[in-house]
């Protein structure tokens, strides 16, 4: 297909409108709506993989849209009442099908590429030091999904030339992809749909961990499925008899069978840890991951001071390093609390938003009384935990201050912490130190309430 033919098809087809709708609606969704794609380390402009995964997540509505627009394009010959005329011309039917499908494919792929490019530019302008190409297969499969859905829609629209075909196909595709997506998000062996079948959805789930990426088997399986889908759509678009249309179903069925043989049955093999992103980069005893290497300089100084203060307070029981947590945890899982290290998570705003002395206080608090609160939208813990941390850190630093960045206001923290602080400071020095050590021991084993222990409760 030369440029002249492409230009003619762009004027005669819905291809430009399809590309424009995909690009504008997706951009509006990302920029105008506030959601998890703008928050924390998994922001869609924070890392390359996050950009690729968040744009793939948008296929939950972009893919049905592409299918419906493709079906609308497939009605063109029927609407113009020239189907019989075209079949009588010497030009092979697959030539016309290739011209039309190629135009739509180029437009949709370009629109999706521009969407990814928006995020990529912001990643490059940001502070990420982890540059890689592991995100590329994620985006390529996403572009292939849009093209395959549109070509299948065109083939179905030509096979079933009814005004009801485009909306019916779009609704069916929307229901299909959402049923599979809900099964993927549950991620349990008891899901209604097996993991292999749920991965036939081109959309991915919400991004929750910056260190996770799709496995190679998922890329391969979805590519086989989508190529079969595109081949069936193209064959339907070129078919002139019902026998040819029935035979056209062979590629999509073969693609589905091959995909199901390749796609992982275990949900835990769907997403894998990106070991390069999770590799540690250290400045003495302070370590962060390669993905967050840009944070190391700001963390190193306060981190060393916090370790010195922890050693002065806890002695040999004090942690001797600070490192970023890379453990994969689901919502509801309890954070790690190792004895030898202070673990930091940059999704915890108490640490992520702190600088200088405030960061030293936050690291000291996390080292003295690591939180036991299960992971949710905030890592900062319950009000009791955060108030207990502020009392423990304040005891070492000599003044009681609330921890910034927490989900709990400074006033709420101080209202809870101040009575305990006054009682603790009124005790002999040895008893104060004993209670601080008791809080540290209880927090490591996730037993007892920090404030209750500092207040001399039975948990001590």
Tab-separated table of N, CA and C in Angstrom, residues 20-127:
chain	number	residue	atom	x	y	z
A	20	UNK	N	-8.192	9.142	16.595
A	20	UNK	CA	-8.416	10.345	17.402
A	20	UNK	C	-9.214	10.031	18.661
A	21	UNK	N	-10.227	9.183	18.525
A	21	UNK	CA	-11.049	8.825	19.691
A	21	UNK	C	-10.221	8.072	20.715
A	22	UNK	N	-9.401	7.129	20.258
A	22	UNK	CA	-8.565	6.355	21.175
A	22	UNK	C	-7.588	7.270	21.913
A	23	UNK	N	-6.931	8.140	21.193
A	23	UNK	CA	-5.923	9.003	21.809
A	23	UNK	C	-6.535	10.029	22.749
A	24	UNK	N	-7.606	10.692	22.327
A	24	UNK	CA	-8.183	11.760	23.156
A	24	UNK	C	-8.886	11.215	24.391
A	25	UNK	N	-9.636	10.132	24.241
A	25	UNK	CA	-10.328	9.593	25.421
A	25	UNK	C	-9.344	9.030	26.432
A	26	UNK	N	-8.311	8.349	25.954
A	26	UNK	CA	-7.321	7.806	26.884
A	26	UNK	C	-6.558	8.929	27.579
A	27	UNK	N	-6.170	9.954	26.847
A	27	UNK	CA	-5.452	11.079	27.447
A	27	UNK	C	-6.328	11.814	28.455
A	28	UNK	N	-7.593	11.999	28.105
A	28	UNK	CA	-8.516	12.660	29.036
A	28	UNK	C	-8.678	11.851	30.310
A	29	UNK	N	-8.750	10.533	30.168
A	29	UNK	CA	-8.893	9.664	31.347
A	29	UNK	C	-7.682	9.813	32.265
A	30	UNK	N	-6.484	9.801	31.696
A	30	UNK	CA	-5.271	9.850	32.500
A	30	UNK	C	-5.035	11.221	33.121
A	31	UNK	N	-5.348	12.287	32.381
A	31	UNK	CA	-5.003	13.629	32.844
A	31	UNK	C	-6.117	14.321	33.623
A	32	UNK	N	-7.357	14.013	33.312
A	32	UNK	CA	-8.460	14.742	33.928
A	32	UNK	C	-9.040	14.048	35.149
A	33	UNK	N	-8.835	12.751	35.254
A	33	UNK	CA	-9.357	12.007	36.397
A	33	UNK	C	-8.229	11.684	37.361
A	34	UNK	N	-8.491	11.876	38.646
A	34	UNK	CA	-7.481	11.554	39.650
A	34	UNK	C	-7.679	10.111	40.097
A	35	UNK	N	-6.602	9.343	40.060
A	35	UNK	CA	-6.692	7.944	40.442
A	35	UNK	C	-5.333	7.407	40.832
A	36	UNK	N	-5.228	6.088	41.043
A	36	UNK	CA	-3.958	5.493	41.467
A	36	UNK	C	-2.842	5.656	40.454
A	37	UNK	N	-3.189	5.964	39.188
A	37	UNK	CA	-2.142	6.165	38.185
A	37	UNK	C	-1.348	7.446	38.410
A	38	UNK	N	-1.772	8.285	39.352
A	38	UNK	CA	-1.012	9.495	39.682
A	38	UNK	C	-0.348	9.409	41.049
A	39	UNK	N	-0.478	8.288	41.749
A	39	UNK	CA	-0.052	8.223	43.145
A	39	UNK	C	1.165	7.328	43.343
A	40	UNK	N	2.093	7.759	44.188
A	40	UNK	CA	3.163	6.910	44.676
A	40	UNK	C	4.160	6.472	43.626
A	41	UNK	N	4.849	5.384	43.940
A	41	UNK	CA	5.901	4.877	43.062
A	41	UNK	C	5.358	4.249	41.794
A	42	UNK	N	4.052	3.932	41.757
A	42	UNK	CA	3.471	3.304	40.571
A	42	UNK	C	2.765	4.318	39.679
A	43	UNK	N	3.033	5.585	39.871
A	43	UNK	CA	2.470	6.606	38.985
A	43	UNK	C	2.811	6.282	37.538
A	44	UNK	N	1.904	6.605	36.625
A	44	UNK	CA	2.096	6.192	35.232
A	44	UNK	C	3.235	6.954	34.546
A	45	UNK	N	3.744	7.993	35.192
A	45	UNK	CA	4.888	8.729	34.635
A	45	UNK	C	6.142	8.557	35.484
A	46	UNK	N	6.147	7.592	36.416
A	46	UNK	CA	7.286	7.429	37.320
A	46	UNK	C	8.357	6.507	36.748
A	47	UNK	N	7.944	5.416	36.116
A	47	UNK	CA	8.883	4.424	35.597
A	47	UNK	C	8.393	3.925	34.240
A	48	UNK	N	9.306	3.372	33.444
A	48	UNK	CA	8.958	2.882	32.116
A	48	UNK	C	7.912	1.772	32.177
A	49	UNK	N	8.108	0.823	33.077
A	49	UNK	CA	7.160	-0.291	33.168
A	49	UNK	C	5.793	0.193	33.613
A	50	UNK	N	5.755	1.119	34.550
A	50	UNK	CA	4.472	1.648	35.015
A	50	UNK	C	3.725	2.351	33.885
A	51	UNK	N	4.443	3.105	33.062
A	51	UNK	CA	3.814	3.755	31.914
A	51	UNK	C	3.190	2.732	30.980
A	52	UNK	N	3.941	1.668	30.673
A	52	UNK	CA	3.434	0.641	29.765
A	52	UNK	C	2.233	-0.082	30.353
A	53	UNK	N	2.285	-0.409	31.641
A	53	UNK	CA	1.194	-1.165	32.256
A	53	UNK	C	-0.070	-0.322	32.410
A	54	UNK	N	0.076	0.952	32.790
A	54	UNK	CA	-1.119	1.785	32.956
A	54	UNK	C	-1.809	2.034	31.612
A	55	UNK	N	-1.015	2.229	30.547
A	55	UNK	CA	-1.649	2.418	29.236
A	55	UNK	C	-2.299	1.119	28.762
A	56	UNK	N	-1.717	-0.026	29.113
A	56	UNK	CA	-2.369	-1.300	28.804
A	56	UNK	C	-3.659	-1.470	29.601
A	57	UNK	N	-3.681	-0.964	30.814
A	57	UNK	CA	-4.896	-1.081	31.641
A	57	UNK	C	-6.073	-0.350	31.003
A	58	UNK	N	-5.787	0.706	30.228
A	58	UNK	CA	-6.849	1.470	29.576
A	58	UNK	C	-7.554	0.667	28.482
A	59	UNK	N	-6.973	-0.459	28.063
A	59	UNK	CA	-7.610	-1.278	27.032
A	59	UNK	C	-8.938	-1.864	27.514
A	60	UNK	N	-9.203	-1.761	28.801
A	60	UNK	CA	-10.478	-2.266	29.304
A	60	UNK	C	-11.662	-1.564	28.641
A	61	UNK	N	-11.445	-0.334	28.174
A	61	UNK	CA	-12.507	0.323	27.403
A	61	UNK	C	-12.056	0.710	25.994
A	62	UNK	N	-10.744	0.841	25.786
A	62	UNK	CA	-10.276	1.172	24.440
A	62	UNK	C	-10.459	0.003	23.470
A	63	UNK	N	-10.254	-1.220	23.958
A	63	UNK	CA	-10.373	-2.373	23.070
A	63	UNK	C	-11.818	-2.570	22.578
A	64	UNK	N	-12.833	-2.543	23.446
A	64	UNK	CA	-14.207	-2.608	22.922
A	64	UNK	C	-14.525	-1.467	21.968
A	65	UNK	N	-13.972	-0.297	22.234
A	65	UNK	CA	-14.175	0.844	21.342
A	65	UNK	C	-13.587	0.556	19.962
A	66	UNK	N	-12.392	-0.034	19.919
A	66	UNK	CA	-11.770	-0.379	18.636
A	66	UNK	C	-12.582	-1.432	17.894
A	67	UNK	N	-13.103	-2.402	18.615
A	67	UNK	CA	-13.924	-3.441	17.983
A	67	UNK	C	-15.175	-2.822	17.361
A	68	UNK	N	-15.833	-1.955	18.109
A	68	UNK	CA	-17.048	-1.320	17.601
A	68	UNK	C	-16.788	-0.413	16.408
A	69	UNK	N	-15.720	0.364	16.462
A	69	UNK	CA	-15.386	1.246	15.335
A	69	UNK	C	-14.977	0.431	14.106
A	70	UNK	N	-14.293	-0.689	14.338
A	70	UNK	CA	-13.944	-1.564	13.226
A	70	UNK	C	-15.179	-2.136	12.563
A	71	UNK	N	-16.146	-2.542	13.366
A	71	UNK	CA	-17.399	-3.070	12.810
A	71	UNK	C	-18.133	-2.005	12.007
A	72	UNK	N	-18.088	-0.771	12.483
A	72	UNK	CA	-18.717	0.318	11.738
A	72	UNK	C	-18.051	0.490	10.376
A	73	UNK	N	-16.737	0.361	10.345
A	73	UNK	CA	-16.029	0.456	9.072
A	73	UNK	C	-16.375	-0.727	8.160
A	74	UNK	N	-16.595	-1.890	8.753
A	74	UNK	CA	-16.928	-3.072	7.962
A	74	UNK	C	-18.265	-2.979	7.247
A	75	UNK	N	-19.101	-2.055	7.659
A	75	UNK	CA	-20.411	-1.870	7.010
A	75	UNK	C	-20.334	-0.986	5.769
A	76	UNK	N	-19.161	-0.473	5.439
A	76	UNK	CA	-19.072	0.540	4.383
A	76	UNK	C	-19.596	0.032	3.038
A	77	UNK	N	-19.145	-1.144	2.607
A	77	UNK	CA	-19.575	-1.650	1.300
A	77	UNK	C	-21.075	-1.891	1.265
A	78	UNK	N	-21.610	-2.394	2.384
A	78	UNK	CA	-23.051	-2.663	2.427
A	78	UNK	C	-23.841	-1.365	2.393
A	79	UNK	N	-23.383	-0.342	3.106
A	79	UNK	CA	-24.095	0.929	3.141
A	79	UNK	C	-24.073	1.604	1.767
A	80	UNK	N	-22.979	1.441	1.049
A	80	UNK	CA	-22.868	2.081	-0.264
A	80	UNK	C	-23.527	1.277	-1.376
A	81	UNK	N	-24.037	0.072	-1.018
A	81	UNK	CA	-24.731	-0.811	-1.976
A	81	UNK	C	-23.857	-1.134	-3.190
A	82	UNK	N	-22.585	-1.392	-2.918
A	82	UNK	CA	-21.683	-1.700	-4.023
A	82	UNK	C	-20.929	-3.016	-3.818
A	83	UNK	N	-21.453	-3.874	-2.934
A	83	UNK	CA	-20.788	-5.144	-2.674
A	83	UNK	C	-20.686	-5.986	-3.930
A	84	UNK	N	-21.797	-6.093	-4.700
A	84	UNK	CA	-21.789	-6.914	-5.908
A	84	UNK	C	-20.842	-6.333	-6.963
A	85	UNK	N	-20.790	-5.007	-7.052
A	85	UNK	CA	-19.898	-4.378	-8.018
A	85	UNK	C	-18.433	-4.686	-7.707
A	86	UNK	N	-18.071	-4.645	-6.427
A	86	UNK	CA	-16.686	-4.895	-6.046
A	86	UNK	C	-16.285	-6.350	-6.286
A	87	UNK	N	-17.220	-7.268	-6.058
A	87	UNK	CA	-16.898	-8.680	-6.292
A	87	UNK	C	-16.729	-8.993	-7.776
A	88	UNK	N	-17.261	-8.147	-8.640
A	88	UNK	CA	-17.148	-8.404	-10.079
A	88	UNK	C	-15.872	-7.822	-10.684
A	89	UNK	N	-15.132	-7.050	-9.922
A	89	UNK	CA	-13.903	-6.449	-10.451
A	89	UNK	C	-12.764	-7.469	-10.396
A	90	UNK	N	-11.767	-7.341	-11.285
A	90	UNK	CA	-10.669	-8.308	-11.301
A	90	UNK	C	-9.720	-8.194	-10.115
A	91	UNK	N	-9.749	-7.120	-9.386
A	91	UNK	CA	-8.846	-6.956	-8.262
A	91	UNK	C	-9.190	-7.948	-7.158
A	92	UNK	N	-8.224	-8.717	-6.648
A	92	UNK	CA	-8.512	-9.704	-5.594
A	92	UNK	C	-9.124	-9.041	-4.363
A	93	UNK	N	-10.023	-9.765	-3.715
A	93	UNK	CA	-10.703	-9.219	-2.531
A	93	UNK	C	-9.718	-8.935	-1.401
A	94	UNK	N	-8.661	-9.770	-1.310
A	94	UNK	CA	-7.742	-9.558	-0.206
A	94	UNK	C	-6.932	-8.271	-0.369
A	95	UNK	N	-6.804	-7.783	-1.628
A	95	UNK	CA	-6.138	-6.496	-1.844
A	95	UNK	C	-6.931	-5.368	-1.180
A	96	UNK	N	-8.224	-5.364	-1.427
A	96	UNK	CA	-9.071	-4.328	-0.828
A	96	UNK	C	-9.090	-4.467	0.698
A	97	UNK	N	-9.139	-5.733	1.183
A	97	UNK	CA	-9.141	-5.961	2.627
A	97	UNK	C	-7.836	-5.474	3.257
A	98	UNK	N	-6.714	-5.740	2.569
A	98	UNK	CA	-5.424	-5.319	3.109
A	98	UNK	C	-5.310	-3.802	3.153
A	99	UNK	N	-5.832	-3.133	2.140
A	99	UNK	CA	-5.783	-1.667	2.113
A	99	UNK	C	-6.559	-1.075	3.277
A	100	UNK	N	-7.765	-1.575	3.475
A	100	UNK	CA	-8.607	-1.044	4.538
A	100	UNK	C	-8.052	-1.401	5.912
A	101	UNK	N	-7.691	-2.680	6.107
A	101	UNK	CA	-7.170	-3.112	7.406
A	101	UNK	C	-5.849	-2.423	7.715
A	102	UNK	N	-5.007	-2.264	6.703
A	102	UNK	CA	-3.730	-1.602	6.922
A	102	UNK	C	-3.886	-0.164	7.355
A	103	UNK	N	-4.847	0.538	6.775
A	103	UNK	CA	-5.078	1.936	7.145
A	103	UNK	C	-5.513	2.055	8.599
A	104	UNK	N	-6.459	1.216	8.984
A	104	UNK	CA	-6.940	1.253	10.366
A	104	UNK	C	-5.829	0.836	11.326
A	105	UNK	N	-5.051	-0.176	10.935
A	105	UNK	CA	-3.968	-0.654	11.797
A	105	UNK	C	-2.936	0.442	12.034
A	106	UNK	N	-2.543	1.126	10.981
A	106	UNK	CA	-1.550	2.196	11.120
A	106	UNK	C	-2.071	3.306	12.022
A	107	UNK	N	-3.330	3.665	11.851
A	107	UNK	CA	-3.895	4.767	12.636
A	107	UNK	C	-3.997	4.408	14.111
A	108	UNK	N	-4.534	3.233	14.417
A	108	UNK	CA	-4.695	2.839	15.820
A	108	UNK	C	-3.349	2.611	16.495
A	109	UNK	N	-2.423	1.965	15.798
A	109	UNK	CA	-1.098	1.749	16.381
A	109	UNK	C	-0.398	3.083	16.649
A	110	UNK	N	-0.554	4.032	15.742
A	110	UNK	CA	0.054	5.353	15.935
A	110	UNK	C	-0.564	6.075	17.125
A	111	UNK	N	-1.889	5.967	17.255
A	111	UNK	CA	-2.562	6.615	18.384
A	111	UNK	C	-2.087	6.035	19.711
A	112	UNK	N	-1.961	4.711	19.776
A	112	UNK	CA	-1.510	4.084	21.024
A	112	UNK	C	-0.054	4.445	21.296
A	113	UNK	N	0.761	4.505	20.231
A	113	UNK	CA	2.165	4.889	20.400
A	113	UNK	C	2.285	6.313	20.941
A	114	UNK	N	1.445	7.220	20.467
A	114	UNK	CA	1.467	8.595	20.970
A	114	UNK	C	1.051	8.653	22.439
A	115	UNK	N	0.113	7.790	22.813
A	115	UNK	CA	-0.311	7.739	24.210
A	115	UNK	C	0.851	7.299	25.097
A	116	UNK	N	1.542	6.228	24.682
A	116	UNK	CA	2.696	5.753	25.451
A	116	UNK	C	3.801	6.806	25.457
A	117	UNK	N	3.962	7.495	24.337
A	117	UNK	CA	5.011	8.507	24.226
A	117	UNK	C	4.800	9.639	25.227
A	118	UNK	N	3.551	9.984	25.497
A	118	UNK	CA	3.285	11.033	26.484
A	118	UNK	C	3.868	10.666	27.844
A	119	UNK	N	3.629	9.425	28.253
A	119	UNK	CA	4.194	8.976	29.524
A	119	UNK	C	5.699	8.842	29.462
A	120	UNK	N	6.223	8.350	28.324
A	120	UNK	CA	7.662	8.139	28.190
A	120	UNK	C	8.434	9.448	28.303
A	121	UNK	N	7.912	10.494	27.707
A	121	UNK	CA	8.586	11.796	27.785
A	121	UNK	C	8.669	12.268	29.236
A	122	UNK	N	7.583	12.088	29.984
A	122	UNK	CA	7.586	12.514	31.384
A	122	UNK	C	8.500	11.646	32.238
A	123	UNK	N	8.622	10.356	31.889
A	123	UNK	CA	9.572	9.500	32.598
A	123	UNK	C	10.993	9.984	32.358
A	124	UNK	N	11.317	10.304	31.106
A	124	UNK	CA	12.666	10.766	30.782
A	124	UNK	C	12.983	12.098	31.457
A	125	UNK	N	11.960	12.949	31.621
A	125	UNK	CA	12.174	14.237	32.276
A	125	UNK	C	12.167	14.121	33.792
A	126	UNK	N	11.766	12.966	34.295
A	126	UNK	CA	11.698	12.751	35.734
A	126	UNK	C	13.040	12.350	36.314
A	127	UNK	N	12.999	11.699	37.497
A	127	UNK	CA	14.244	11.379	38.199
A	127	UNK	C	14.565	9.895	38.192
